[in-house]
PDB file of C-alpha atoms and ligand atoms in Angstrom:
ATOM      1  CA  MET R   1     -14.869  12.848 -11.172  1.00 87.00           C
ATOM      2  CA  ASN R   2     -13.656   9.983  -8.974  1.00 94.00           C
ATOM      3  CA  VAL R   3     -15.369   6.670  -9.637  1.00 96.00           C
ATOM      4  CA  ILE R   4     -14.617   5.534  -6.092  1.00 96.00           C
ATOM      5  CA  GLU R   5     -13.598   7.760  -3.210  1.00 96.00           C
ATOM      6  CA  ILE R   6     -12.998   6.168   0.163  1.00 95.00           C
ATOM      7  CA  THR R   7     -12.123   8.343   3.122  1.00 95.00           C
ATOM      8  CA  ASN R   8     -10.934   7.080   6.493  1.00 94.00           C
ATOM      9  CA  LEU R   9     -12.988   3.889   6.278  1.00 94.00           C
ATOM     10  CA  GLN R  10     -13.033   1.902   9.517  1.00 93.00           C
ATOM     11  CA  TYR R  11     -14.879  -1.365  10.008  1.00 92.00           C
ATOM     12  CA  ARG R  12     -15.243  -3.662  12.968  1.00 91.00           C
ATOM     13  CA  TYR R  13     -17.101  -6.979  12.847  1.00 91.00           C
ATOM     14  CA  HIS R  14     -19.593  -7.843  15.601  1.00 89.00           C
ATOM     15  CA  ASP R  15     -17.063 -10.007  17.399  1.00 92.00           C
ATOM     16  CA  GLY R  16     -14.741  -7.015  17.707  1.00 91.00           C
ATOM     17  CA  THR R  17     -12.361  -7.884  14.854  1.00 92.00           C
ATOM     18  CA  GLU R  18     -11.004  -4.663  13.406  1.00 93.00           C
ATOM     19  CA  ALA R  19     -11.042  -5.451   9.699  1.00 94.00           C
ATOM     20  CA  LEU R  20     -10.423  -1.967   8.231  1.00 95.00           C
ATOM     21  CA  ARG R  21      -8.481   0.751   9.983  1.00 95.00           C
ATOM     22  CA  GLY R  22      -8.512   4.116   8.255  1.00 95.00           C
ATOM     23  CA  ILE R  23      -8.593   3.279   4.542  1.00 96.00           C
ATOM     24  CA  SER R  24      -8.471   6.209   2.084  1.00 97.00           C
ATOM     25  CA  PHE R  25      -8.007   6.108  -1.683  1.00 98.00           C
ATOM     26  CA  ARG R  26      -9.587   7.222  -4.956  1.00 98.00           C
ATOM     27  CA  VAL R  27     -10.090   5.475  -8.255  1.00 98.00           C
ATOM     28  CA  LEU R  28     -10.377   7.371 -11.537  1.00 97.00           C
ATOM     29  CA  PRO R  29     -12.483   6.342 -14.553  1.00 96.00           C
ATOM     30  CA  GLY R  30     -10.938   3.513 -16.572  1.00 96.00           C
ATOM     31  CA  GLU R  31      -8.350   2.568 -13.950  1.00 97.00           C
ATOM     32  CA  CYS R  32      -7.638  -1.107 -13.322  1.00 97.00           C
ATOM     33  CA  LEU R  33      -6.461  -1.466  -9.765  1.00 98.00           C
ATOM     34  CA  ALA R  34      -5.100  -4.541  -7.988  1.00 98.00           C
ATOM     35  CA  LEU R  35      -5.794  -4.988  -4.305  1.00 98.00           C
ATOM     36  CA  LEU R  36      -3.139  -7.207  -2.762  1.00 97.00           C
ATOM     37  CA  GLY R  37      -2.524  -8.417   0.759  1.00 96.00           C
ATOM     38  CA  PRO R  38      -2.225 -11.586   2.814  1.00 94.00           C
ATOM     39  CA  ASN R  39      -5.285 -13.539   3.944  1.00 94.00           C
ATOM     40  CA  GLY R  40      -7.206 -11.622   6.553  1.00 95.00           C
ATOM     41  CA  SER R  41      -5.787  -8.245   5.536  1.00 96.00           C
ATOM     42  CA  GLY R  42      -9.258  -6.832   4.816  1.00 96.00           C
ATOM     43  CA  LYS R  43      -9.613  -7.125   1.034  1.00 96.00           C
ATOM     44  CA  SER R  44     -13.038  -8.801   1.001  1.00 94.00           C
ATOM     45  CA  THR R  45     -14.362  -6.524   3.724  1.00 94.00           C
ATOM     46  CA  LEU R  46     -13.294  -3.508   1.684  1.00 95.00           C
ATOM     47  CA  LEU R  47     -14.978  -4.833  -1.469  1.00 94.00           C
ATOM     48  CA  LEU R  48     -18.223  -5.473   0.406  1.00 91.00           C
ATOM     49  CA  HIS R  49     -18.340  -1.806   1.396  1.00 90.00           C
ATOM     50  CA  LEU R  50     -18.377  -0.733  -2.237  1.00 90.00           C
ATOM     51  CA  ASN R  51     -21.955  -1.780  -2.748  1.00 82.00           C
ATOM     52  CA  GLY R  52     -23.246  -1.551   0.743  1.00 78.00           C
ATOM     53  CA  LEU R  53     -23.287  -5.262   1.542  1.00 74.00           C
ATOM     54  CA  LEU R  54     -22.218  -4.387   5.070  1.00 69.00           C
ATOM     55  CA  PRO R  55     -25.133  -2.160   5.976  1.00 57.00           C
ATOM     56  CA  GLU R  56     -24.183  -1.001   9.467  1.00 62.00           C
ATOM     57  CA  LYS R  57     -23.492   2.662   9.800  1.00 60.00           C
ATOM     58  CA  LEU R  58     -19.867   3.595   9.337  1.00 60.00           C
ATOM     59  CA  SER R  59     -18.099   4.730  12.447  1.00 61.00           C
ATOM     60  CA  GLY R  60     -16.594   8.186  12.808  1.00 66.00           C
ATOM     61  CA  ASP R  61     -16.091  10.290   9.697  1.00 75.00           C
ATOM     62  CA  GLY R  62     -15.551   7.343   7.336  1.00 85.00           C
ATOM     63  CA  ALA R  63     -17.188   7.590   3.911  1.00 88.00           C
ATOM     64  CA  VAL R  64     -17.479   5.556   0.729  1.00 92.00           C
ATOM     65  CA  LYS R  65     -18.531   7.529  -2.341  1.00 93.00           C
ATOM     66  CA  ILE R  66     -19.349   6.167  -5.770  1.00 94.00           C
ATOM     67  CA  PHE R  67     -19.410   8.784  -8.531  1.00 94.00           C
ATOM     68  CA  GLY R  68     -19.484  11.410  -5.795  1.00 93.00           C
ATOM     69  CA  GLU R  69     -22.460   9.948  -3.946  1.00 91.00           C
ATOM     70  CA  ALA R  70     -22.133   8.444  -0.472  1.00 89.00           C
ATOM     71  CA  VAL R  71     -23.152   4.778  -0.211  1.00 88.00           C
ATOM     72  CA  ALA R  72     -26.204   4.762   2.054  1.00 84.00           C
ATOM     73  CA  THR R  73     -29.448   2.832   2.454  1.00 82.00           C
ATOM     74  CA  GLU R  74     -31.387   5.440   0.440  1.00 85.00           C
ATOM     75  CA  ASN R  75     -29.310   5.047  -2.721  1.00 87.00           C
ATOM     76  CA  LEU R  76     -28.217   1.401  -2.543  1.00 85.00           C
ATOM     77  CA  GLU R  77     -30.255   0.493  -5.586  1.00 85.00           C
ATOM     78  CA  LYS R  78     -28.585   3.165  -7.671  1.00 88.00           C
ATOM     79  CA  ILE R  79     -25.120   2.260  -6.338  1.00 88.00           C
ATOM     80  CA  ARG R  80     -25.642  -1.403  -7.137  1.00 85.00           C
ATOM     81  CA  ARG R  81     -26.464  -0.526 -10.744  1.00 89.00           C
ATOM     82  CA  GLN R  82     -23.095   1.150 -11.038  1.00 94.00           C
ATOM     83  CA  ILE R  83     -20.971  -1.432  -9.255  1.00 94.00           C
ATOM     84  CA  GLY R  84     -20.815  -5.024 -10.451  1.00 94.00           C
ATOM     85  CA  LEU R  85     -19.440  -7.294  -7.744  1.00 93.00           C
ATOM     86  CA  VAL R  86     -18.157 -10.739  -8.713  1.00 93.00           C
ATOM     87  CA  PHE R  87     -17.855 -12.921  -5.611  1.00 90.00           C
ATOM     88  CA  GLN R  88     -14.905 -15.119  -4.833  1.00 89.00           C
ATOM     89  CA  ASP R  89     -16.960 -18.316  -4.834  1.00 90.00           C
ATOM     90  CA  PRO R  90     -19.145 -18.741  -7.952  1.00 91.00           C
ATOM     91  CA  ASP R  91     -21.495 -20.958  -5.949  1.00 89.00           C
ATOM     92  CA  ASP R  92     -22.393 -17.923  -3.814  1.00 89.00           C
ATOM     93  CA  GLN R  93     -23.461 -16.076  -6.957  1.00 88.00           C
ATOM     94  CA  LEU R  94     -25.136 -18.621  -9.231  1.00 91.00           C
ATOM     95  CA  PHE R  95     -28.535 -19.736  -8.060  1.00 88.00           C
ATOM     96  CA  CYS R  96     -30.773 -20.240 -11.097  1.00 91.00           C
ATOM     97  CA  PRO R  97     -31.083 -23.658 -12.746  1.00 93.00           C
ATOM     98  CA  THR R  98     -29.822 -22.581 -16.179  1.00 96.00           C
ATOM     99  CA  VAL R  99     -27.093 -20.264 -17.349  1.00 97.00           C
ATOM    100  CA  ALA R 100     -29.527 -18.071 -19.298  1.00 97.00           C
ATOM    101  CA  ALA R 101     -31.855 -17.698 -16.297  1.00 96.00           C
ATOM    102  CA  ASP R 102     -28.944 -16.767 -14.076  1.00 96.00           C
ATOM    103  CA  VAL R 103     -27.515 -14.172 -16.441  1.00 97.00           C
ATOM    104  CA  ALA R 104     -31.023 -12.752 -17.004  1.00 97.00           C
ATOM    105  CA  PHE R 105     -31.670 -12.307 -13.275  1.00 95.00           C
ATOM    106  CA  GLY R 106     -29.810  -8.986 -12.892  1.00 93.00           C
ATOM    107  CA  PRO R 107     -31.339  -7.334 -15.975  1.00 95.00           C
ATOM    108  CA  GLN R 108     -34.785  -8.519 -14.811  1.00 95.00           C
ATOM    109  CA  GLN R 109     -34.233  -6.717 -11.513  1.00 91.00           C
ATOM    110  CA  LEU R 110     -33.451  -3.583 -13.530  1.00 91.00           C
ATOM    111  CA  GLY R 111     -36.939  -3.821 -15.052  1.00 91.00           C
ATOM    112  CA  LEU R 112     -35.755  -4.055 -18.655  1.00 94.00           C
ATOM    113  CA  SER R 113     -37.985  -5.341 -21.467  1.00 96.00           C
ATOM    114  CA  GLU R 114     -37.896  -9.020 -22.444  1.00 96.00           C
ATOM    115  CA  ALA R 115     -36.234  -8.157 -25.736  1.00 97.00           C
ATOM    116  CA  GLU R 116     -33.562  -6.066 -24.034  1.00 97.00           C
ATOM    117  CA  ILE R 117     -32.932  -8.806 -21.458  1.00 97.00           C
ATOM    118  CA  ALA R 118     -32.548 -11.441 -24.180  1.00 97.00           C
ATOM    119  CA  ALA R 119     -30.130  -9.191 -26.053  1.00 97.00           C
ATOM    120  CA  ARG R 120     -28.049  -8.572 -22.932  1.00 97.00           C
ATOM    121  CA  VAL R 121     -27.902 -12.275 -22.049  1.00 97.00           C
ATOM    122  CA  LYS R 122     -26.686 -13.091 -25.537  1.00 97.00           C
ATOM    123  CA  LYS R 123     -24.131 -10.294 -25.571  1.00 97.00           C
ATOM    124  CA  SER R 124     -22.666 -10.966 -22.143  1.00 97.00           C
ATOM    125  CA  LEU R 125     -22.418 -14.724 -22.712  1.00 97.00           C
ATOM    126  CA  ALA R 126     -20.531 -13.986 -25.925  1.00 96.00           C
ATOM    127  CA  GLN R 127     -18.247 -11.545 -24.054  1.00 94.00           C
ATOM    128  CA  VAL R 128     -17.176 -14.263 -21.623  1.00 95.00           C
ATOM    129  CA  GLY R 129     -16.877 -17.005 -24.236  1.00 94.00           C
ATOM    130  CA  LEU R 130     -20.017 -18.892 -23.196  1.00 96.00           C
ATOM    131  CA  ALA R 131     -22.113 -18.381 -26.346  1.00 96.00           C
ATOM    132  CA  GLY R 132     -24.409 -21.388 -26.726  1.00 96.00           C
ATOM    133  CA  PHE R 133     -24.406 -22.189 -22.993  1.00 97.00           C
ATOM    134  CA  GLU R 134     -27.874 -20.698 -22.406  1.00 96.00           C
ATOM    135  CA  GLU R 135     -29.662 -23.921 -21.493  1.00 96.00           C
ATOM    136  CA  ARG R 136     -26.792 -25.586 -19.626  1.00 97.00           C
ATOM    137  CA  ALA R 137     -27.380 -26.377 -15.945  1.00 96.00           C
ATOM    138  CA  THR R 138     -25.327 -24.007 -13.790  1.00 95.00           C
ATOM    139  CA  HIS R 139     -24.451 -26.707 -11.268  1.00 93.00           C
ATOM    140  CA  HIS R 140     -22.917 -28.900 -13.979  1.00 95.00           C
ATOM    141  CA  LEU R 141     -20.546 -26.245 -15.269  1.00 95.00           C
ATOM    142  CA  SER R 142     -16.810 -26.576 -14.700  1.00 92.00           C
ATOM    143  CA  HIS R 143     -15.268 -24.189 -12.201  1.00 90.00           C
ATOM    144  CA  GLY R 144     -13.912 -21.965 -14.966  1.00 91.00           C
ATOM    145  CA  GLU R 145     -17.286 -21.895 -16.712  1.00 94.00           C
ATOM    146  CA  LYS R 146     -19.016 -20.991 -13.458  1.00 95.00           C
ATOM    147  CA  ARG R 147     -16.671 -18.048 -13.058  1.00 94.00           C
ATOM    148  CA  ARG R 148     -17.467 -16.900 -16.580  1.00 95.00           C
ATOM    149  CA  ALA R 149     -21.200 -17.303 -16.001  1.00 96.00           C
ATOM    150  CA  CYS R 150     -20.940 -15.125 -12.866  1.00 96.00           C
ATOM    151  CA  LEU R 151     -19.082 -12.479 -14.787  1.00 96.00           C
ATOM    152  CA  ALA R 152     -21.680 -12.635 -17.582  1.00 97.00           C
ATOM    153  CA  GLY R 153     -24.453 -12.059 -15.034  1.00 96.00           C
ATOM    154  CA  VAL R 154     -22.673  -8.976 -13.768  1.00 96.00           C
ATOM    155  CA  LEU R 155     -21.834  -7.672 -17.253  1.00 96.00           C
ATOM    156  CA  ALA R 156     -25.479  -8.056 -18.285  1.00 97.00           C
ATOM    157  CA  CYS R 157     -26.287  -5.214 -15.874  1.00 95.00           C
ATOM    158  CA  GLU R 158     -23.700  -3.035 -17.648  1.00 95.00           C
ATOM    159  CA  PRO R 159     -22.040  -1.643 -14.515  1.00 95.00           C
ATOM    160  CA  ALA R 160     -19.516   1.196 -14.811  1.00 95.00           C
ATOM    161  CA  VAL R 161     -17.282  -0.467 -12.238  1.00 96.00           C
ATOM    162  CA  LEU R 162     -16.323  -4.127 -11.966  1.00 96.00           C
ATOM    163  CA  VAL R 163     -15.215  -5.348  -8.569  1.00 96.00           C
ATOM    164  CA  LEU R 164     -13.721  -8.829  -8.546  1.00 96.00           C
ATOM    165  CA  ASP R 165     -12.721 -10.906  -5.531  1.00 95.00           C
ATOM    166  CA  GLU R 166     -10.013 -13.449  -6.400  1.00 94.00           C
ATOM    167  CA  PRO R 167     -11.215 -13.962  -9.979  1.00 94.00           C
ATOM    168  CA  THR R 168      -8.513 -16.467 -10.939  1.00 93.00           C
ATOM    169  CA  SER R 169      -8.176 -18.570  -7.787  1.00 91.00           C
ATOM    170  CA  ASP R 170      -8.776 -22.288  -8.476  1.00 86.00           C
ATOM    171  CA  LEU R 171      -8.390 -21.846 -12.232  1.00 91.00           C
ATOM    172  CA  ASP R 172      -5.836 -23.907 -14.122  1.00 91.00           C
ATOM    173  CA  PRO R 173      -3.123 -22.032 -16.055  1.00 91.00           C
ATOM    174  CA  ARG R 174      -5.092 -21.955 -19.283  1.00 91.00           C
ATOM    175  CA  GLY R 175      -8.250 -20.881 -17.459  1.00 91.00           C
ATOM    176  CA  ARG R 176      -6.291 -18.074 -15.799  1.00 93.00           C
ATOM    177  CA  ARG R 177      -4.808 -16.939 -19.078  1.00 93.00           C
ATOM    178  CA  GLU R 178      -8.198 -16.892 -20.773  1.00 92.00           C
ATOM    179  CA  PHE R 179      -9.903 -15.124 -17.885  1.00 93.00           C
ATOM    180  CA  LYS R 180      -7.229 -12.427 -17.834  1.00 95.00           C
ATOM    181  CA  ALA R 181      -7.524 -11.899 -21.590  1.00 94.00           C
ATOM    182  CA  MET R 182     -11.274 -11.511 -21.156  1.00 93.00           C
ATOM    183  CA  LEU R 183     -10.933  -9.002 -18.335  1.00 94.00           C
ATOM    184  CA  ARG R 184      -8.473  -6.961 -20.350  1.00 94.00           C
ATOM    185  CA  GLN R 185     -11.086  -6.464 -23.076  1.00 92.00           C
ATOM    186  CA  LEU R 186     -13.709  -5.049 -20.730  1.00 93.00           C
ATOM    187  CA  PRO R 187     -13.787  -1.262 -20.690  1.00 91.00           C
ATOM    188  CA  ALA R 188     -15.195  -0.828 -17.151  1.00 94.00           C
ATOM    189  CA  THR R 189     -13.154   0.598 -14.290  1.00 97.00           C
ATOM    190  CA  LYS R 190     -11.862  -2.426 -12.374  1.00 97.00           C
ATOM    191  CA  LEU R 191     -10.866  -3.188  -8.822  1.00 98.00           C
ATOM    192  CA  ILE R 192      -9.452  -6.683  -8.437  1.00 97.00           C
ATOM    193  CA  ALA R 193      -8.588  -8.315  -5.116  1.00 97.00           C
ATOM    194  CA  THR R 194      -6.142 -11.084  -5.903  1.00 96.00           C
ATOM    195  CA  HIS R 195      -3.224 -13.285  -4.898  1.00 94.00           C
ATOM    196  CA  ASP R 196      -2.418 -13.706  -8.592  1.00 94.00           C
ATOM    197  CA  LEU R 197       0.549 -11.385  -8.919  1.00 94.00           C
ATOM    198  CA  GLU R 198       0.919 -12.028 -12.617  1.00 93.00           C
ATOM    199  CA  LEU R 199      -2.636 -10.809 -13.092  1.00 95.00           C
ATOM    200  CA  ALA R 200      -1.732  -7.652 -11.167  1.00 96.00           C
ATOM    201  CA  VAL R 201       1.340  -7.027 -13.332  1.00 95.00           C
ATOM    202  CA  GLU R 202      -0.377  -7.829 -16.615  1.00 95.00           C
ATOM    203  CA  LEU R 203      -3.682  -6.049 -16.075  1.00 97.00           C
ATOM    204  CA  CYS R 204      -3.371  -3.434 -13.369  1.00 98.00           C
ATOM    205  CA  ALA R 205      -1.199  -0.350 -13.769  1.00 97.00           C
ATOM    206  CA  ARG R 206      -1.824   0.500 -10.116  1.00 98.00           C
ATOM    207  CA  THR R 207      -1.733  -1.604  -6.962  1.00 98.00           C
ATOM    208  CA  ILE R 208      -2.800  -1.079  -3.376  1.00 98.00           C
ATOM    209  CA  ILE R 209      -1.276  -3.351  -0.731  1.00 97.00           C
ATOM    210  CA  LEU R 210      -3.335  -3.940   2.404  1.00 97.00           C
ATOM    211  CA  ASP R 211      -2.162  -5.489   5.650  1.00 97.00           C
ATOM    212  CA  HIS R 212      -3.933  -5.604   9.016  1.00 96.00           C
ATOM    213  CA  GLY R 213      -6.742  -3.457   7.613  1.00 97.00           C
ATOM    214  CA  GLN R 214      -4.451  -0.625   6.559  1.00 97.00           C
ATOM    215  CA  ILE R 215      -3.025   0.580   3.243  1.00 98.00           C
ATOM    216  CA  ILE R 216       0.690  -0.184   3.264  1.00 97.00           C
ATOM    217  CA  ALA R 217       1.433   1.007  -0.271  1.00 97.00           C
ATOM    218  CA  ASP R 218      -0.411   2.575  -3.197  1.00 98.00           C
ATOM    219  CA  GLY R 219       1.460   3.049  -6.454  1.00 98.00           C
ATOM    220  CA  ARG R 220       2.602   1.657  -9.780  1.00 98.00           C
ATOM    221  CA  THR R 221       2.264  -2.118  -9.831  1.00 97.00           C
ATOM    222  CA  VAL R 222       5.666  -2.827 -11.378  1.00 95.00           C
ATOM    223  CA  GLU R 223       7.405  -0.675  -8.795  1.00 96.00           C
ATOM    224  CA  LEU R 224       5.631  -2.087  -5.744  1.00 96.00           C
ATOM    225  CA  LEU R 225       5.872  -5.705  -6.824  1.00 94.00           C
ATOM    226  CA  ALA R 226       9.554  -5.417  -7.690  1.00 93.00           C
ATOM    227  CA  ASP R 227      10.247  -4.236  -4.130  1.00 93.00           C
ATOM    228  CA  GLU R 228      11.142  -7.577  -2.608  1.00 91.00           C
ATOM    229  CA  GLN R 229      11.453  -6.255   0.941  1.00 93.00           C
ATOM    230  CA  LEU R 230       8.027  -4.632   0.816  1.00 94.00           C
ATOM    231  CA  MET R 231       6.457  -7.751  -0.634  1.00 93.00           C
ATOM    232  CA  LEU R 232       8.031 -10.155   1.856  1.00 92.00           C
ATOM    233  CA  ALA R 233       7.183  -7.909   4.795  1.00 92.00           C
ATOM    234  CA  HIS R 234       3.493  -8.273   3.934  1.00 92.00           C
ATOM    235  CA  GLY R 235       3.234 -11.961   3.205  1.00 90.00           C
ATOM    236  CA  LEU R 236       3.657 -11.559  -0.551  1.00 89.00           C
ATOM    237  CA  GLU R 237       6.462 -12.340  -2.972  1.00 86.00           C
ATOM    238  CA  ARG R 238       8.079 -10.795  -5.985  1.00 83.00           C
ATOM    239  CA  PRO R 239       6.364 -12.407  -8.979  1.00 82.00           C
ATOM    240  CA  HIS R 240       8.461 -14.527 -11.325  1.00 79.00           C
ATOM    241  CA  ILE R 241       7.600 -12.435 -14.342  1.00 75.00           C
ATOM    242  CA  LEU R 242       9.388  -9.479 -12.743  1.00 77.00           C
ATOM    243  CA  HIS R 243      12.586 -11.440 -12.189  1.00 68.00           C
ATOM    244  CA  HIS R 244      13.477 -10.921 -15.829  1.00 60.00           C
ATOM    245  CA  ARG R 245      12.480  -7.300 -15.883  1.00 55.00           C
ATOM    246  CA  HIS R 246      13.940  -4.144 -14.422  1.00 54.00           C
ATOM    247  CA  PRO R 247      11.441  -1.614 -13.160  1.00 50.00           C
ATOM    248  CA  HIS R 248      11.647   1.741 -14.861  1.00 49.00           C
TER     249      HIS R 248
HETATM  250  P1  ADP F   1      -9.100 -10.888   3.156  1.00 80.39           P
HETATM  251  O1  ADP F   1     -10.207 -10.756   2.159  1.00 80.39           O
HETATM  252  O2  ADP F   1      -7.942  -9.985   2.875  1.00 80.39           O
HETATM  253  O3  ADP F   1      -8.669 -12.303   3.382  1.00 80.39           O
HETATM  254  P2  ADP F   1     -11.149 -10.264   5.104  1.00 80.39           P
HETATM  255  O4  ADP F   1     -11.739  -8.967   4.717  1.00 80.39           O
HETATM  256  O5  ADP F   1     -11.892 -11.509   4.759  1.00 80.39           O
HETATM  257  O6  ADP F   1      -9.646 -10.343   4.554  1.00 80.39           O
HETATM  258  O7  ADP F   1     -10.921 -10.293   6.682  1.00 80.39           O
HETATM  259  C1  ADP F   1     -10.385  -9.194   7.404  1.00 80.39           C
HETATM  260  C2  ADP F   1     -10.448  -9.519   8.886  1.00 80.39           C
HETATM  261  O8  ADP F   1     -11.816  -9.581   9.300  1.00 80.39           O
HETATM  262  C3  ADP F   1      -9.833 -10.857   9.261  1.00 80.39           C
HETATM  263  O9  ADP F   1      -9.246 -10.720  10.533  1.00 80.39           O
HETATM  264  C4  ADP F   1     -11.021 -11.783   9.320  1.00 80.39           C
HETATM  265  O10 ADP F   1     -10.788 -12.842  10.213  1.00 80.39           O
HETATM  266  C5  ADP F   1     -12.106 -10.855   9.828  1.00 80.39           C
HETATM  267  N1  ADP F   1     -13.461 -11.250   9.367  1.00 80.39           N
HETATM  268  C6  ADP F   1     -13.872 -11.428   8.078  1.00 80.39           C
HETATM  269  N2  ADP F   1     -15.184 -11.731   8.019  1.00 80.39           N
HETATM  270  C7  ADP F   1     -15.620 -11.729   9.301  1.00 80.39           C
HETATM  271  C8  ADP F   1     -16.886 -11.969   9.934  1.00 80.39           C
HETATM  272  N3  ADP F   1     -17.980 -12.240   9.221  1.00 80.39           N
HETATM  273  N4  ADP F   1     -16.948 -11.894  11.297  1.00 80.39           N
HETATM  274  C9  ADP F   1     -15.853 -11.603  12.019  1.00 80.39           C
HETATM  275  N5  ADP F   1     -14.635 -11.359  11.504  1.00 80.39           N
HETATM  276  C10 ADP F   1     -14.509 -11.423  10.168  1.00 80.39           C
END
């Protein structure tokens, strides 16, 4: 069964901006997929459709299905249990005074018992390397720690699919390295919108390139990213780590 199945998705913002123009693709269980494209190509808009954050009715025959079920107002709650969305800006996601309260918020919404919530908070903080941060104030965390706390909050809901918007932007090289290592360990199906081409090469076997709201390419990451002409034509570049490698 497809984890995500998007068919002819079109989306226009209120001001008339056509953000998505006929997007179709499927994601299988366990895949880790990079979503690349220049600023304004439609990556964030696409991610928002995966858990119904853009509630207007889709135009035409467009459909977004998660585990075979169309995303619609009636099943949003169920869909949001399956899809864990990590926003680009941690400050949009963290809103409780302490780390533990923030990570507990999602599981509380799921109606779990206190004991189960406590266990999930502990486990997900450990997964992201923030064990012992329970009582720290979220607004005093470093940028990298905020990103980890956001991820912990999402992991605490145990979603089958992780959707990440620019997870490594604004991180220093060590922070990026550590965040990538952490992501690699997580078994969920992953869809990662990013400008970090090394992340795409290291973590994602498959890449989709978007431009002007359309899919320009969908294939093996090493092949697409080694195609200098393709990359340059869409505001991207061939990553340095591929300069020493020949695609096979
Ligand atoms: P990306 O994430 O690839 O940078 P976005 O999905 O943010 O791209 O944007 C796609 C297009 O939609 C761009 O032209 C952008 O200006 C436009 N857009 C994004 N958000 C809004 C909004 N809230 N209202 C109007 N236009 C928007």
